[in-house]
Every structure is written in C-alpha cells, then in structure tokens.
Amino acid sequence: NTVGTANLYEVIVEHNLSIGKIIVASSQAIYGEGKYRCKVHGIQYPYPRSNSQLEMHQWDIVCEHCDNMLELDETDEMHVNPHNSYSMSKYSQEMIGLVLGKRYEIPTVGMRYSIVQGTRQSFRNAYSGVLRIFAMQALSGHNLTAYEDGKQIRDYVNVKDVACANIIALEDKRTDYCSYNVGGGRQVTVNEFGNIMLEAVGNDAIQVISNGEYRFGDTRHIISNTNALRELGWKPKSTIETSVKEYINWAHNHPDFGDYVSSAMINMRELGTVRGSTLK
C-alpha cells in the first residue's frame, strides 16, 4: 500500500503528468476499535481486546478507569487508532497521498470505506467478508458461523454507493486534501446480517450459530459517522437487504460458485487466526 502509493506520486512528479485528482482508497480499519463513551469518564478510543480477555469470552469493551461497559459512538474523521499491519499501511498510504498531493499540487482525497459489499465480490477469498462467507454457507446448506456471540455491530455500504461517493469526491473541489468516511449509516449486528441472509435464501433448515470461536484482532464494534460526506450531497441508497439479494442472485448463477468456506475455516484454525474452537 505505502510503497506503491509513494511510487505513483513519484512518477507523476518525475514525468510532469497532468492529473485531475487522485482518490486514495483508505479504510475504516484505521480507526481500530473506534469511538466509545463512558457515562462517567467520557469519550474513549480503546486499545484492542487482549487474547486473554477473548479466551474468557469477555467480548465487550470496558472503561479503562471504572470497568463499566462502554457505549458505542459513531467514529468521525478526527481520531485514528490503527492497531494492525493492514490498518497502519492504509493510514500511511492515505497520509502519503494527502501530504505529497498538497506538496506537489496534485488534488488528492482520502476515502475511508466501511465494509464494502455487492455483486462481483469474489467468493474465492473466503477468509473475510460476511456477505460472501454467509452466502457460501447458506447456498451450500450449512449453518452460518458467527464469531464471538454474533452481537458485533458493523457498518456495511454497497459498492454502488461507494462509486457515487467517489464521483462526488472527484468533482467537488472542497474535498481536496481532505478525508471522508464512506459508510452505510446503519448499525447491524452480525446475527442480524445472518438473519437477512437466511430470509433471502429461504432455507428454514439452517440458522446462525456461535460456538465461542473468535478471530484474534477483530474489532468488537465499529460504525462511521458520514456527516462530512453527506454535507456534500451524498447519502447511501442501497439497503443491506438489497445488497444480500443481489449477491445471492449473482453468486447462485456463477459457474464457479462453491463452498470455499469450509477449507478456509480449517486453515484459519490451524494458523491460529480463529481461536477458541470447541471442534476437534
């Protein structure tokens, strides 16, 4: 992410290329656990949950001062808190683009996408992405696997809405050298997403299950505040229900569609990415 972006700007400057604007595809991941609020101690940006905490199935994040459960707040663009190599690389990529862009007068904008989903999302990468994972499990007649307790809150946005956000960012000069959250604006738990998938598939024989497994490094909850982008005239139009139905129809008719999840799950357990398994 970082080296490639730096090289891009180096080539533009070296060859004096005429560039209208660059969009740096950043990520919600740069916020880490995101923004929370304690009724007593106010706003907090917590550190990642420890493995020992997760081993005891203590899923929720508590105040570092009083141990009371924190309340989730919408995360705006002001405070970043990357906590793994991917999120660090995405934030570095964004900073390279914005700083070099401003230095060399190459209009640049950072777009911090939430969980993007929609048709044509490859189902061969079964290691992440609840839409494709749940779709593969449901269409294969398997129960849907929710990590932890399935109550994790996420923020999903359709790829079509992302495209519209990008167009606004490209055409509006007010976005130059700024960063914007791009999210769906709806808080949805993993369990709720699973039930939307089950309704779309129409198989009453399967359900969403949790067996205490967790992916070490996952955030508990995260939802982005998109007010800054909305002030420019953007708002998401696609619902999660629509995204799921469109993906199911596309995947079901794809000649190479199949169950890529089962082998990926085994591999992640062996690597220690998925932990706390009760399976032998």
Short mmCIF file of N, CA and C in Angstrom, two decimals, residues 24 54 65 82-83 96 99-100 106 112 118 161 172 179 184 194 215 226 242 248 250-251 257 261 269:
data_model
loop_
_atom_site.label_atom_id
_atom_site.label_comp_id
_atom_site.label_asym_id
_atom_site.label_seq_id
_atom_site.Cartn_x
_atom_site.Cartn_y
_atom_site.Cartn_z
N VAL A 24 -7.50 8.23 -2.84
CA VAL A 24 -6.79 7.19 -2.10
C VAL A 24 -7.83 6.33 -1.40
N LEU A 54 -10.46 -12.36 25.40
CA LEU A 54 -11.30 -13.10 24.46
C LEU A 54 -11.40 -14.57 24.83
N HIS A 65 -10.94 3.06 33.24
CA HIS A 65 -10.89 3.69 34.56
C HIS A 65 -11.82 3.04 35.57
N PRO A 82 -4.98 3.00 14.37
CA PRO A 82 -4.71 1.70 13.72
C PRO A 82 -3.99 0.75 14.65
N HIS A 83 -4.37 -0.53 14.61
CA HIS A 83 -3.76 -1.47 15.55
C HIS A 83 -3.28 -2.76 14.91
N ILE A 96 0.52 9.58 2.84
CA ILE A 96 1.43 9.80 1.71
C ILE A 96 0.70 10.55 0.60
N VAL A 99 -0.28 14.29 1.84
CA VAL A 99 0.88 15.16 2.05
C VAL A 99 1.60 15.45 0.73
N LEU A 100 1.90 14.39 -0.03
CA LEU A 100 2.58 14.60 -1.30
C LEU A 100 1.67 15.32 -2.30
N ILE A 106 -1.15 18.20 -6.41
CA ILE A 106 -1.91 17.14 -7.08
C ILE A 106 -3.15 16.90 -6.22
N ARG A 112 -12.36 6.82 3.33
CA ARG A 112 -12.25 5.77 4.34
C ARG A 112 -13.50 4.90 4.31
N GLY A 118 -21.22 -6.11 -2.35
CA GLY A 118 -22.03 -6.03 -3.56
C GLY A 118 -21.68 -7.15 -4.51
N ASP A 161 -22.99 2.72 -3.87
CA ASP A 161 -22.95 3.95 -3.09
C ASP A 161 -21.52 4.46 -2.95
N ASP A 172 -15.96 17.64 -6.64
CA ASP A 172 -16.11 18.76 -5.70
C ASP A 172 -14.74 19.18 -5.18
N SER A 179 -10.14 14.01 4.13
CA SER A 179 -10.51 12.60 4.26
C SER A 179 -11.97 12.50 4.66
N GLY A 184 -22.54 2.98 5.49
CA GLY A 184 -23.95 2.78 5.21
C GLY A 184 -24.89 3.49 6.14
N GLY A 194 -26.92 -12.12 9.41
CA GLY A 194 -27.15 -13.53 9.10
C GLY A 194 -28.62 -13.83 8.87
N ARG A 215 -11.97 -14.40 16.10
CA ARG A 215 -10.80 -14.08 15.29
C ARG A 215 -10.00 -13.02 16.05
N THR A 226 -20.79 9.68 8.88
CA THR A 226 -20.63 10.13 7.49
C THR A 226 -21.18 11.53 7.26
N THR A 242 -31.14 -5.34 0.00
CA THR A 242 -30.93 -5.32 -1.45
C THR A 242 -29.56 -5.88 -1.81
N ILE A 248 -26.76 -12.84 -3.72
CA ILE A 248 -27.25 -14.22 -3.79
C ILE A 248 -27.59 -14.59 -5.23
N TRP A 250 -26.46 -13.23 -7.99
CA TRP A 250 -25.24 -13.27 -8.80
C TRP A 250 -24.42 -14.52 -8.51
N ALA A 251 -24.21 -14.81 -7.23
CA ALA A 251 -23.38 -15.96 -6.86
C ALA A 251 -24.02 -17.28 -7.26
N PHE A 257 -19.15 -20.91 -8.65
CA PHE A 257 -19.54 -20.76 -7.25
C PHE A 257 -19.51 -22.10 -6.53
N VAL A 261 -15.61 -21.91 1.95
CA VAL A 261 -15.50 -21.51 3.35
C VAL A 261 -14.95 -22.62 4.23
N ARG A 269 -8.09 -21.96 11.59
CA ARG A 269 -7.91 -22.57 12.92
C ARG A 269 -6.49 -23.08 13.09
#
